C-alpha positions as semicolon CSV with decimal commas, in nm:
position;residue;x (nm);y (nm);z (nm)
1;X;-8,044;-14,154;14,460
2;X;-7,778;-14,387;14,444
3;X;-7,566;-14,410;14,750
4;X;-7,231;-14,269;14,711
5;X;-7,054;-14,496;14,920
6;X;-7,158;-14,791;14,683
7;X;-7,002;-14,610;14,400
8;X;-6,643;-14,478;14,588
9;X;-6,489;-14,747;14,781
10;X;-6,138;-14,626;14,816
11;X;-6,047;-14,635;15,200
12;X;-6,340;-14,882;15,273
13;X;-6,235;-15,239;15,429
14;X;-6,444;-15,533;15,411
15;X;-6,347;-15,776;15,693
16;X;-6,402;-16,138;15,564
17;X;-6,140;-16,316;15,683
18;X;-6,025;-16,477;15,380
19;X;-5,664;-16,601;15,257
20;X;-5,634;-16,264;15,085
21;X;-5,712;-16,085;15,394
22;X;-5,486;-16,288;15,618
23;X;-5,159;-16,221;15,360
24;X;-4,866;-16,020;15,485
25;X;-4,967;-15,679;15,404
26;X;-4,620;-15,609;15,263
27;X;-4,671;-15,869;14,989
28;X;-4,998;-15,701;14,882
29;X;-4,830;-15,358;14,864
30;X;-4,542;-15,508;14,664
31;X;-4,786;-15,708;14,470
32;X;-4,971;-15,389;14,358
33;X;-4,649;-15,213;14,265
34;X;-4,564;-15,496;14,040
35;X;-4,919;-15,532;13,877
36;X;-4,889;-15,154;13,794
37;X;-4,579;-15,193;13,653
38;X;-4,690;-15,534;13,456
39;X;-4,999;-15,327;13,314
40;X;-4,806;-15,042;13,239
41;X;-4,537;-15,256;13,023
42;X;-4,834;-15,431;12,875
43;X;-4,915;-15,363;12,496
44;X;-5,152;-15,613;12,395
45;X;-5,498;-15,702;12,527
46;X;-5,425;-16,111;12,551
47;X;-5,145;-15,969;12,822
48;X;-5,378;-15,752;12,998
49;X;-5,634;-16,040;12,989
50;X;-5,419;-16,261;13,163
51;X;-5,364;-16,015;13,420
52;X;-5,732;-15,994;13,453
53;X;-5,761;-16,336;13,498
54;X;-5,515;-16,333;13,806
55;X;-5,744;-16,058;13,917
56;X;-6,063;-16,265;13,914
57;X;-5,878;-16,523;14,096
58;X;-5,785;-16,303;14,328
59;X;-6,159;-16,177;14,373
60;X;-6,269;-16,542;14,422
61;X;-6,003;-16,603;14,684
62;X;-6,083;-16,278;14,881
63;X;-6,491;-16,395;14,905
64;X;-6,573;-16,009;14,796
65;X;-6,913;-16,011;14,614
66;X;-6,832;-16,015;14,228
67;X;-7,214;-15,789;14,196
68;X;-7,024;-15,519;14,502
69;X;-6,681;-15,489;14,266
70;X;-6,948;-15,449;13,946
71;X;-7,132;-15,167;14,119
72;X;-6,771;-15,028;14,200
73;X;-6,636;-15,063;13,876
74;X;-6,964;-14,922;13,706
75;X;-6,885;-14,569;13,765
76;X;-6,520;-14,581;13,670
77;X;-6,617;-14,762;13,325
78;X;-6,903;-14,468;13,265
79;X;-6,569;-14,211;13,298
80;X;-6,388;-14,440;13,124
81;X;-6,632;-14,475;12,823
82;X;-6,676;-14,094;12,816
83;X;-6,291;-14,015;12,765
84;X;-6,247;-14,319;12,523
85;X;-6,489;-14,153;12,261
86;X;-6,316;-13,798;12,322
87;X;-5,993;-13,989;12,261
88;X;-6,090;-14,180;11,982
89;X;-6,262;-13,860;11,793
90;X;-5,946;-13,651;11,868
91;X;-5,684;-13,905;11,832
92;X;-5,368;-13,837;11,615
93;X;-5,203;-14,164;11,467
94;X;-4,879;-14,166;11,424
95;X;-4,862;-14,370;11,124
96;X;-4,848;-14,192;10,778
97;X;-5,176;-14,379;10,622
98;X;-5,396;-14,417;10,920
99;X;-5,709;-14,661;10,835
100;X;-5,980;-14,368;10,866
101;X;-6,312;-14,515;10,959
102;X;-6,522;-14,194;10,951
103;X;-6,441;-13,804;10,923
104;X;-6,612;-13,491;11,016
105;X;-6,465;-13,143;11,022
106;X;-6,167;-13,197;11,290
107;X;-6,334;-13,519;11,436
108;X;-6,174;-13,839;11,276
109;X;-6,201;-14,203;11,376
110;X;-5,941;-14,436;11,297
111;X;-5,873;-14,822;11,338
112;X;-5,531;-14,723;11,518
113;X;-5,732;-14,478;11,747
114;X;-5,971;-14,743;11,847
115;X;-5,756;-15,002;11,949
116;X;-5,501;-14,766;12,120
117;X;-5,717;-14,607;12,317
118;X;-5,931;-14,947;12,414
119;X;-5,586;-15,042;12,536
120;X;-5,511;-14,756;12,730
121;X;-5,867;-14,769;12,895
122;X;-5,837;-15,113;12,941
123;X;-5,492;-15,040;13,163
124;X;-5,684;-14,777;13,364
125;X;-5,955;-15,002;13,445
126;X;-5,728;-15,278;13,579
127;X;-5,549;-15,022;13,744
128;X;-5,829;-14,907;13,935
129;X;-5,975;-15,267;14,005
130;X;-5,620;-15,367;14,171
131;X;-5,594;-15,072;14,381
132;X;-5,952;-15,104;14,525
133;X;-5,883;-15,474;14,583
134;X;-5,586;-15,379;14,817
135;X;-5,815;-15,141;15,005
136;X;-6,091;-15,395;15,055
137;X;-5,892;-15,651;15,144
138;X;-5,635;-15,465;15,383
139;X;-5,736;-15,272;15,693
140;X;-5,585;-14,928;15,748
141;X;-5,374;-15,088;16,042
142;X;-5,232;-15,320;15,848
143;X;-5,187;-15,082;15,529
144;X;-4,966;-14,851;15,802
145;X;-4,771;-15,132;15,903
146;X;-4,661;-15,255;15,558
147;X;-4,590;-14,918;15,441
148;X;-4,343;-14,824;15,738
149;X;-4,170;-15,188;15,709
150;X;-4,133;-15,124;15,333
151;X;-4,006;-14,771;15,346
152;X;-3,822;-14,807;15,696
153;X;-3,450;-14,819;15,487
154;X;-3,544;-14,446;15,388
155;X;-3,531;-14,344;15,745
156;X;-3,133;-14,389;15,713
157;X;-3,118;-14,067;15,488
158;X;-3,334;-13,894;15,714
159;X;-3,681;-13,935;15,572
160;X;-3,948;-13,938;15,856
161;X;-4,139;-14,236;15,710
162;X;-4,409;-14,302;15,995
163;X;-4,538;-13,947;15,969
164;X;-4,531;-13,984;15,606
165;X;-4,748;-14,299;15,610
166;X;-4,956;-14,162;15,889
167;X;-5,042;-13,859;15,629
168;X;-5,103;-14,128;15,395
169;X;-5,329;-14,350;15,558
170;X;-5,544;-14,074;15,722
171;X;-5,574;-13,905;15,377
172;X;-5,718;-14,238;15,242
173;X;-5,915;-14,290;15,561
174;X;-6,090;-13,933;15,518
175;X;-6,194;-14,063;15,155
176;X;-6,503;-14,276;15,281
177;X;-6,573;-14,005;15,563
178;X;-6,594;-13,726;15,280
179;X;-6,789;-13,872;15,057
180;X;-7,036;-13,959;15,351
181;X;-7,061;-13,629;15,449
182;X;-7,129;-13,535;15,108
183;X;-7,414;-13,768;15,104
184;X;-7,578;-13,631;15,415
185;X;-7,545;-13,292;15,282
186;X;-7,699;-13,359;14,955
187;X;-7,982;-13,560;15,179
188;X;-8,048;-13,269;15,394
189;X;-8,098;-13,041;15,104
190;X;-8,300;-13,270;14,935
191;X;-8,530;-13,284;15,249
192;X;-8,561;-12,894;15,211
193;X;-8,708;-12,949;14,854
194;X;-8,399;-12,875;14,666
195;X;-8,246;-13,194;14,481
196;X;-7,909;-13,172;14,321
197;X;-7,972;-13,416;14,087
198;X;-8,246;-13,269;13,886
199;X;-8,250;-13,037;13,585
200;X;-8,000;-12,951;13,331
201;X;-7,655;-12,932;13,387
202;X;-7,624;-12,570;13,469
203;X;-7,941;-12,598;13,746
204;X;-7,737;-12,908;13,886
205;X;-7,418;-12,717;13,935
206;X;-7,597;-12,431;14,079
207;X;-7,761;-12,679;14,312
208;X;-7,443;-12,816;14,424
209;X;-7,247;-12,499;14,447
210;X;-7,404;-12,443;14,782
211;X;-7,283;-12,792;14,923
212;X;-6,922;-12,712;14,861
213;X;-6,887;-12,470;15,137
214;X;-7,017;-12,676;15,460
215;X;-6,830;-12,980;15,308
216;X;-6,496;-12,791;15,323
217;X;-6,578;-12,655;15,672
218;X;-6,674;-12,979;15,779
219;X;-6,334;-13,112;15,640
220;X;-6,136;-12,843;15,824
221;X;-6,306;-12,934;16,159
222;X;-6,264;-13,317;16,119
223;X;-5,904;-13,229;16,041
224;X;-5,870;-12,993;16,321
225;X;-6,041;-13,253;16,560
226;X;-5,803;-13,549;16,467
227;X;-5,496;-13,277;16,526
228;X;-5,597;-13,204;16,874
229;X;-5,677;-13,587;16,960
230;X;-5,313;-13,696;16,834
231;X;-5,167;-13,406;17,066
232;X;-5,387;-13,512;17,349
233;X;-5,230;-13,853;17,320
234;X;-4,892;-13,737;17,336
235;X;-4,831;-13,833;16,954
236;X;-4,446;-13,749;16,873
237;X;-4,442;-13,891;16,525
238;X;-4,187;-14,242;16,492
239;X;-3,979;-14,169;16,812
240;X;-3,995;-14,450;17,092
241;X;-4,267;-14,623;16,899
242;X;-4,303;-14,995;16,931
243;X;-4,563;-15,243;16,744
244;X;-4,776;-15,481;16,897
245;X;-4,773;-15,700;16,607
246;X;-4,452;-15,818;16,420
247;X;-4,513;-15,883;16,040
248;X;-4,417;-16,203;15,941
249;X;-4,355;-16,358;15,600
250;X;-4,511;-16,723;15,603
251;X;-4,592;-17,002;15,331
252;X;-4,926;-16,858;15,243
253;X;-4,733;-16,531;15,145
254;X;-4,469;-16,728;14,924
255;X;-4,751;-16,933;14,743
256;X;-4,884;-16,558;14,657
257;X;-4,574;-16,458;14,548
258;X;-4,533;-16,750;14,345
259;X;-4,897;-16,690;14,175
260;X;-4,807;-16,350;14,104
261;X;-4,475;-16,436;13,943
262;X;-4,647;-16,702;13,741
263;X;-4,922;-16,418;13,643
264;X;-4,648;-16,141;13,540
265;X;-4,454;-16,417;13,338
266;X;-4,749;-16,531;13,158
267;X;-4,835;-16,176;13,101
268;X;-4,481;-16,060;12,951
269;X;-4,478;-16,403;12,732
270;X;-4,801;-16,328;12,576
271;X;-4,718;-15,969;12,504
272;X;-4,421;-16,087;12,318
273;X;-4,609;-16,349;12,099
274;X;-4,881;-16,146;12,043
275;X;-4,987;-15,813;11,855
276;X;-5,321;-15,774;11,997
């Protein structure tokens, strides 16, 4: 059975000490937001290809193994391919005279559907990739400090930034813990002769259902333990809290911002020049 932690990497951090890891977390968060906007506005494969090349450049600098990234993307690719087939078969083109390639009953394959849905799924894959890269190259402490610094102006209108950021980071940190607990429960059932990955779909569903109750109870126990630990340490939100480390924007961060700007400018230029 494949380890779930190798498939779901949200919340995991690889401390490789690369130049990408040492960047100011604020520039990485802003870069992710800018890339999300750029990917969402890109309407051609060439523009998305420019952003993908930038992603490969970041991967090379981060020292993260390409094989590890490929394993993390494999599950996403499988899910996206499944939805791609459904989207193509059920797609209704906006044009009056679409190029129909195949038709049966309510299912239709058109040239417009193939192109449009391929573009949508390519965007989704790039979004998943860049979010993964942020998680893999940014520790939870850095992510918390960067988010608090960027959201600090919201304190002026009464929004509890520190508490909101803590909830976000704890939720992300619970993702790998959640899947680790799920993997432990699956192995425990397999050791007792009940494997959930065998049989037809109905049998697998019946074998999976008993795992959900202890999984939920385990999550509630961990949440209660975390609450008790915070109260025992006198945590009272952001009131009177100081920082051991001050975030500073350095030359490395400026170079990263310039590289991001060039990648986005190239994507905008290619998006305007190309139809596909």
